[in-house]
Coordinates of C-alpha atoms and ligand atoms in Angstrom, one line a residue:
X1164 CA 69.5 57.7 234.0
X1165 CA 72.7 56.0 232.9
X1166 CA 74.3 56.5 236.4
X1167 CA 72.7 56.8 239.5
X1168 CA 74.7 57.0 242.6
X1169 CA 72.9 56.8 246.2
X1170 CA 74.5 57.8 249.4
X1171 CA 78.1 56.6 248.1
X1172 CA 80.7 56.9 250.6
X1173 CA 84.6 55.2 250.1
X1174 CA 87.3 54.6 252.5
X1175 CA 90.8 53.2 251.0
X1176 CA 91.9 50.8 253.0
X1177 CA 94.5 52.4 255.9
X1178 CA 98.7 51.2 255.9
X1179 CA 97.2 49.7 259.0
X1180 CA 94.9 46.8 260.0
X1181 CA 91.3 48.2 260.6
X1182 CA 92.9 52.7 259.8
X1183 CA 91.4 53.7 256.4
X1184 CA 91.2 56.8 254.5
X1185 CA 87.7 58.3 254.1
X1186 CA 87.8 60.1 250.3
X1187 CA 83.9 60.1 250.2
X1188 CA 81.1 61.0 251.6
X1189 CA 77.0 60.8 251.1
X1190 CA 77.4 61.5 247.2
X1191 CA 73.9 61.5 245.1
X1192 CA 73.8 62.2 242.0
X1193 CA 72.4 61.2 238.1
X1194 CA 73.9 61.4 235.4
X1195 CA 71.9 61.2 232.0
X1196 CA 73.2 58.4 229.5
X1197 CA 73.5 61.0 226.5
X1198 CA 74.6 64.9 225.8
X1199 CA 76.0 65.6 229.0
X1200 CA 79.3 67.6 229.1
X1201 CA 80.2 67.6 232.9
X1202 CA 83.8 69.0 234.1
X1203 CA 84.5 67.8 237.4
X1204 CA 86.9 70.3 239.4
X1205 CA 88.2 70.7 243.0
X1206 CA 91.4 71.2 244.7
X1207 CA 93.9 68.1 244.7
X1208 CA 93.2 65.4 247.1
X1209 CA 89.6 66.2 246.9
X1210 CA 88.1 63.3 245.8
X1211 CA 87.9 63.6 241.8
X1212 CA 89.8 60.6 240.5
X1213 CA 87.7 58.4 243.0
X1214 CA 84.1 60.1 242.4
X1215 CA 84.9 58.9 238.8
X1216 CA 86.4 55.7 239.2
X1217 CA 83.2 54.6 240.8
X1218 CA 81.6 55.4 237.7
X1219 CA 82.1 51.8 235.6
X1220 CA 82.9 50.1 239.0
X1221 CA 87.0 50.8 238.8
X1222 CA 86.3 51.4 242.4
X1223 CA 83.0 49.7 244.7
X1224 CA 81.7 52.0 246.8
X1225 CA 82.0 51.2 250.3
X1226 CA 78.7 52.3 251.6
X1227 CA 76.0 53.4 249.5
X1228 CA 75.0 51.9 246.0
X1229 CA 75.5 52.7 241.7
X1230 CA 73.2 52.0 240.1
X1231 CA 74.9 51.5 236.7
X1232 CA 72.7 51.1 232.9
X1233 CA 70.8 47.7 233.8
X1234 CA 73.7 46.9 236.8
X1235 CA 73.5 47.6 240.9
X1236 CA 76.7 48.0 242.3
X1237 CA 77.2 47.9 246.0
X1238 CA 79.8 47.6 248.7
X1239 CA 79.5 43.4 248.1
X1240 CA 81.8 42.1 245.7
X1241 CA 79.9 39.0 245.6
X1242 CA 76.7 40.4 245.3
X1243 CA 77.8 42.4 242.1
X1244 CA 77.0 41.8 238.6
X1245 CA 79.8 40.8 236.0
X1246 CA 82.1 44.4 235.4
X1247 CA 82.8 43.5 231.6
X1248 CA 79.8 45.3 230.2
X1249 CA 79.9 48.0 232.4
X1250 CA 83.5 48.7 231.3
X1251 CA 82.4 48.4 227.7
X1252 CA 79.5 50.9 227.7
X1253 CA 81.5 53.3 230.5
X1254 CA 85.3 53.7 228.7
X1255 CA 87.8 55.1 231.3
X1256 CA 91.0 57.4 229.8
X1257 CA 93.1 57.7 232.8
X1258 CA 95.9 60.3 233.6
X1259 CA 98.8 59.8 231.2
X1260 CA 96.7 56.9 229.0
X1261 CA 99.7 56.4 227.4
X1262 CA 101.0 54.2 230.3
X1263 CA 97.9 51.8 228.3
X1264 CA 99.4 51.3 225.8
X1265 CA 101.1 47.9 225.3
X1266 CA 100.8 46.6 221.7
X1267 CA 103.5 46.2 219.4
X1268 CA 102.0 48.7 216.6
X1269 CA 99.3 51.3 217.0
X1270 CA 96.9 49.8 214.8
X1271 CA 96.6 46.3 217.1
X1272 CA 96.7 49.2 220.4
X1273 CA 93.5 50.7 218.7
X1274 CA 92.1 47.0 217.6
X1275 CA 92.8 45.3 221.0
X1276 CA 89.7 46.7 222.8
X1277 CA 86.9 45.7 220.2
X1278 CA 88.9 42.4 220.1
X1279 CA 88.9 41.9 223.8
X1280 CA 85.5 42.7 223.5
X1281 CA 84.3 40.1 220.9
X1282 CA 84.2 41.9 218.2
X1283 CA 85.5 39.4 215.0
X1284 CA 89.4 40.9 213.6
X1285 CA 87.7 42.1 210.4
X1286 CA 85.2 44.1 212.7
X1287 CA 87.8 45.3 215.5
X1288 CA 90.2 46.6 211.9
X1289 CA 87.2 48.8 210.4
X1290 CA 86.3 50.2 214.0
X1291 CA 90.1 50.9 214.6
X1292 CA 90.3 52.6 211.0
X1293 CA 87.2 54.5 211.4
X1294 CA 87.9 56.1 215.2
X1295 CA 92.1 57.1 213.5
X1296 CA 90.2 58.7 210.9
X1297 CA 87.9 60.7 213.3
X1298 CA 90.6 61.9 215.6
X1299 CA 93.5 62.7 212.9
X1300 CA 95.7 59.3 213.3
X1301 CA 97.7 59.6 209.9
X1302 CA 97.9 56.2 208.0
X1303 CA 101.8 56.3 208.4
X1304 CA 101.3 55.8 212.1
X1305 CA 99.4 52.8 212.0
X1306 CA 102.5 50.0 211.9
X1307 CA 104.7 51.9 214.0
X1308 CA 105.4 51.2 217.4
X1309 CA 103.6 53.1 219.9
X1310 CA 106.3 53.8 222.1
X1311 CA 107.8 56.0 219.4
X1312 CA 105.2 58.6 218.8
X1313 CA 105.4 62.0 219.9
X1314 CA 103.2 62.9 223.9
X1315 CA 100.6 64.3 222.0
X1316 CA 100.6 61.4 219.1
X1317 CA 100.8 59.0 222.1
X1318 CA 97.5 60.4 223.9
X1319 CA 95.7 60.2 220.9
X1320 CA 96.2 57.1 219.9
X1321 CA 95.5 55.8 223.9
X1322 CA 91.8 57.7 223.5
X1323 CA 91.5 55.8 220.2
X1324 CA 91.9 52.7 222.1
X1325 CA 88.6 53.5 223.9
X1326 CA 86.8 54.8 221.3
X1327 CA 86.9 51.8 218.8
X1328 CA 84.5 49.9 221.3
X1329 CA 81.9 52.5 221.0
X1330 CA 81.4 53.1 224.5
X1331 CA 78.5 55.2 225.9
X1332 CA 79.8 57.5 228.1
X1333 CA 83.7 58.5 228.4
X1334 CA 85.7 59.5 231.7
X1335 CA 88.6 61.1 231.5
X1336 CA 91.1 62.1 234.1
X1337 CA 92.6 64.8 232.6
X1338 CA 93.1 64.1 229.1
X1339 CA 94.8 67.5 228.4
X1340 CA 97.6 67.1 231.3
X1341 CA 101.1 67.8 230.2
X1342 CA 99.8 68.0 226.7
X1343 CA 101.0 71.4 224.3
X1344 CA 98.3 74.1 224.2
X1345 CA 97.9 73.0 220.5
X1346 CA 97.2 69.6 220.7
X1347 CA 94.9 70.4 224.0
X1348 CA 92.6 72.2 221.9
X1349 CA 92.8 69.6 219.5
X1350 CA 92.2 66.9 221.7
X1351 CA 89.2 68.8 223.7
X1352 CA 87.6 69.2 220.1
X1353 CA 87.7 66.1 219.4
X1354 CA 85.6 65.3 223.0
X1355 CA 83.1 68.7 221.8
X1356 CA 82.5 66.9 218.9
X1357 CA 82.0 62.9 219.9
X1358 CA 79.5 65.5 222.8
X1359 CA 77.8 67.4 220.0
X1360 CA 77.8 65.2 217.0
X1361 CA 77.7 61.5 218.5
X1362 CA 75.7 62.8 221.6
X1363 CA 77.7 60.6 224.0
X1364 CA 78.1 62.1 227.8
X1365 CA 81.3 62.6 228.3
X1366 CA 82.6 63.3 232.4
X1367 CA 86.2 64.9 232.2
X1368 CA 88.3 65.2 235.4
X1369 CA 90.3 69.1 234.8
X1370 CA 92.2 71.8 236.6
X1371 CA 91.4 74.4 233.8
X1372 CA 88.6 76.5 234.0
X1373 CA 89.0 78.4 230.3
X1374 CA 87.8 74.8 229.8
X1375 CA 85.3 74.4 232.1
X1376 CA 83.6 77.5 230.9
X1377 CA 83.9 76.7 227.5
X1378 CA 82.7 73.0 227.1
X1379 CA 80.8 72.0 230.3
X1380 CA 77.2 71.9 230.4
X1381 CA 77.3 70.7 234.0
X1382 CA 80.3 71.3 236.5
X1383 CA 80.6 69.5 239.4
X1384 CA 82.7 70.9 241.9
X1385 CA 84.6 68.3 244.9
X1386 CA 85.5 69.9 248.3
X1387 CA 87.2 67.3 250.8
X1388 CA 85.1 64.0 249.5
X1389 CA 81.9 65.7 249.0
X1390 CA 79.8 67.4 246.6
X1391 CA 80.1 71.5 247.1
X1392 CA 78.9 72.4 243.8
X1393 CA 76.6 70.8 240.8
X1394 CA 75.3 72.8 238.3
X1395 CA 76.0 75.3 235.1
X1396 CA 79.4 76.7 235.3
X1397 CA 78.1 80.1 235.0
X1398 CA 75.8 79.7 238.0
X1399 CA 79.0 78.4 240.3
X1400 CA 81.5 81.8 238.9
X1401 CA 78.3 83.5 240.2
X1402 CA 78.4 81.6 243.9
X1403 CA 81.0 82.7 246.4
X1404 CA 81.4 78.8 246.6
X1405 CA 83.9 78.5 244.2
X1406 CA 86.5 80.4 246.4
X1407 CA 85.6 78.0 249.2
X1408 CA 86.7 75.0 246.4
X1409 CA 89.5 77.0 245.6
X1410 CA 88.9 77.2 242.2
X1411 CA 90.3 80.3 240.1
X1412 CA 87.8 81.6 237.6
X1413 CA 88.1 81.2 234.0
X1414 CA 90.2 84.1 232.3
X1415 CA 87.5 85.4 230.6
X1416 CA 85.4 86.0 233.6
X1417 CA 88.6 87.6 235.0
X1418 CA 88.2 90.1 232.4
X1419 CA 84.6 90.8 233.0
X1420 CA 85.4 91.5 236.6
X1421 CA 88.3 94.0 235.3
X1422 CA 85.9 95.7 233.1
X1423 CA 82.8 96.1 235.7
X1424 CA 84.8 97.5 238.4
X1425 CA 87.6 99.6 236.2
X1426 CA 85.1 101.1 233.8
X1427 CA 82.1 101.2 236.3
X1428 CA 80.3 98.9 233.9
X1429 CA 77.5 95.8 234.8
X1430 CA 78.8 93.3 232.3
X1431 CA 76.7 89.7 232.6
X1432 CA 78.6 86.6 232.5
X1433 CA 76.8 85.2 229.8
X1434 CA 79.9 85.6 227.5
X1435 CA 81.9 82.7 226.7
X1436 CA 85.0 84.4 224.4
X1437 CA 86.6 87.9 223.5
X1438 CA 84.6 88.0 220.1
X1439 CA 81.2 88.3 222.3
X1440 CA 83.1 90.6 224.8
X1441 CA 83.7 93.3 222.5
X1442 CA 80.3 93.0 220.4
X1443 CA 79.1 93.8 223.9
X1444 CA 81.7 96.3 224.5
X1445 CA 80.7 97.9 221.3
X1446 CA 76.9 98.0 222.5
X1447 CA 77.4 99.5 225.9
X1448 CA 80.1 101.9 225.1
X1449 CA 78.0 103.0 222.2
Ligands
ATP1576 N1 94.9 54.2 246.8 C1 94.7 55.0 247.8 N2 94.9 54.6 249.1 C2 94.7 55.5 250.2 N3 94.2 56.7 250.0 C3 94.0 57.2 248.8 C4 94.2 56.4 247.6 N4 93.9 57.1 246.5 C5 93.5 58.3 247.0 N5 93.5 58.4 248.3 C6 93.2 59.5 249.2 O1 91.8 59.8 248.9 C7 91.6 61.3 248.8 C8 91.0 61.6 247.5 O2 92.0 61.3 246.5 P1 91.7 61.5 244.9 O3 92.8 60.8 244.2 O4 90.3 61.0 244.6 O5 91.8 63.1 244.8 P2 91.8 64.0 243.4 O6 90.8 65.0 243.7 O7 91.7 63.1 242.2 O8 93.3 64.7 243.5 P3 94.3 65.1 242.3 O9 93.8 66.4 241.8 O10 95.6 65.3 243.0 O11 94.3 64.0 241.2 C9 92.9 61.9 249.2 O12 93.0 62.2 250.5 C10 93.9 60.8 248.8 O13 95.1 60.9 249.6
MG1577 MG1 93.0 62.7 240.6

């Protein structure tokens, strides 16, 4: 396991001597190192952004322990191994990444990761070049200044800034926020693919569940600081749980519901788009 977390609870430290605010509770879970897709959903306040920030030790937990790759993180800042690597093998995209950005052209934005993380400026260049090619980063980009790129030009070239150093697992807190539906898709294909092709596990904070449905393999659903749901997302549409998470199901599985009780049918969920829906149409109807 990549990341193992053992009874982790956190408290935020109150306005207040000695008041806190608990955000979790008894969490326990693994997460495998490669080819995991996982969504994680729940209403606001319910603990996502913290769950993940634990994750490459943003956060310590408070009780509990992390085990982390090779690295044990507990509620003793002394007692804690060096965060560098962790953050190196676990890259975080926060909400809005663009706020990361800070260079004066894109191409030293991309560069200054690999750099920062000892990687010579001939190697951090190639890795920058390579990861613009893979996510669509036009060459006439490269020596302009970051601030003046479109929102969507913006977020791509903050994910690029995490990519370059190769990292083995990706967070993202909602990486398609605010974004066009255009250059959503765009930028969740980009994650399928790094998932499918490169085999990296990649653990995506989001509010939409077309995308949940679509991309997770594993979903794991936050209700007030603890774990409600964790599993396939078909299994948690099936489980009167997600109501309790207040979670909306995906369109898709809207439809299905339509169909089954308007037409008197018994459609399965196992269909993931409207192509498969009316193939299956076609069949039953037939
Ligand atoms: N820095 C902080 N100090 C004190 N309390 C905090 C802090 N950050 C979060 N909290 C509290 O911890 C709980 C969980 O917050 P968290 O940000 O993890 O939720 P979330 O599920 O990510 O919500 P959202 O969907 O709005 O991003 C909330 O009650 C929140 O008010
Ligand atoms: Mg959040």
């Amino acid at each position: 396991m990549a990341i193992s977390f053992k009874e982790v609870g956190h408290n935020y430290a109150g306005l207040r001597k000695k008041e806190y605010v608990a955000a979790l509770y008894d969490i326990n879970l693994d997460i495998a190192s490669q080819d995991e897709f996982i969504c994680v959903v729940g209403q606001t306040g319910s603990g996502k952004s913290t769950l993940v920030s634990h994750m490459n030790a943003l956060l310590l937990p408070t009780s509990g322990s992390i085990q982390i790759f090779d690295y044990l993180i507990t509620p003793k800042k002394r007692k804690n191994p060096p965060l560098q690597p962790i953050r190196k093998r676990i890259g975080f995209v926060f909400q809005f990444p663009e706020y990361q950005l800070f260079e004066e052209t894109v191409l030293k934005d991309i560069m200054f990761g690999p750099k920062n993380f000892g990687y010579s400026l001939e190697e951090a260049k190639t890795k920058a070049l390579d990861v613009c090619k893979l996510l669509g980063i036009e060459d006439d980009l490269l020596d302009k200044s970051p601030f003046n790129l479109s929102g969507g030009q913006m977020r791509k070239v903050a994910i690029a800034g995490i990519l370059s150093y190769n990292p083995d697992i990706l967070l993202l807190d909602e990486p398609t926020r605010g974004l066009d539906p255009k250059t959503a898709l765009e930028v969740m294909a980009i994650f399928n693919k790094i998932n499918k092709e490169y085999h990296k596990t990649i653990i995506t904070i989001t509010h939409d569940m077309n995308l949940v449905y679509e991309y997770a393999t594993r979903v794991i659903a936050m209700k007030d600081g603890r774990i409600a749901f964790d599993g396939k997302p078909i299994d948690l549409f099936k489980n009167p749980i997600y109501k309790d998470c207040h979670l909306q199901k995906p369109d898709i599985l809207q439809l299905i519901d339509y169909l089954n009780e308007s037409m008197n049918l018994n459609l399965d969920y196992d269909i993931y788009n409207e192509k498969e829906l009316l193939d299956k149409l076609e069949d039953v109807l037939e």
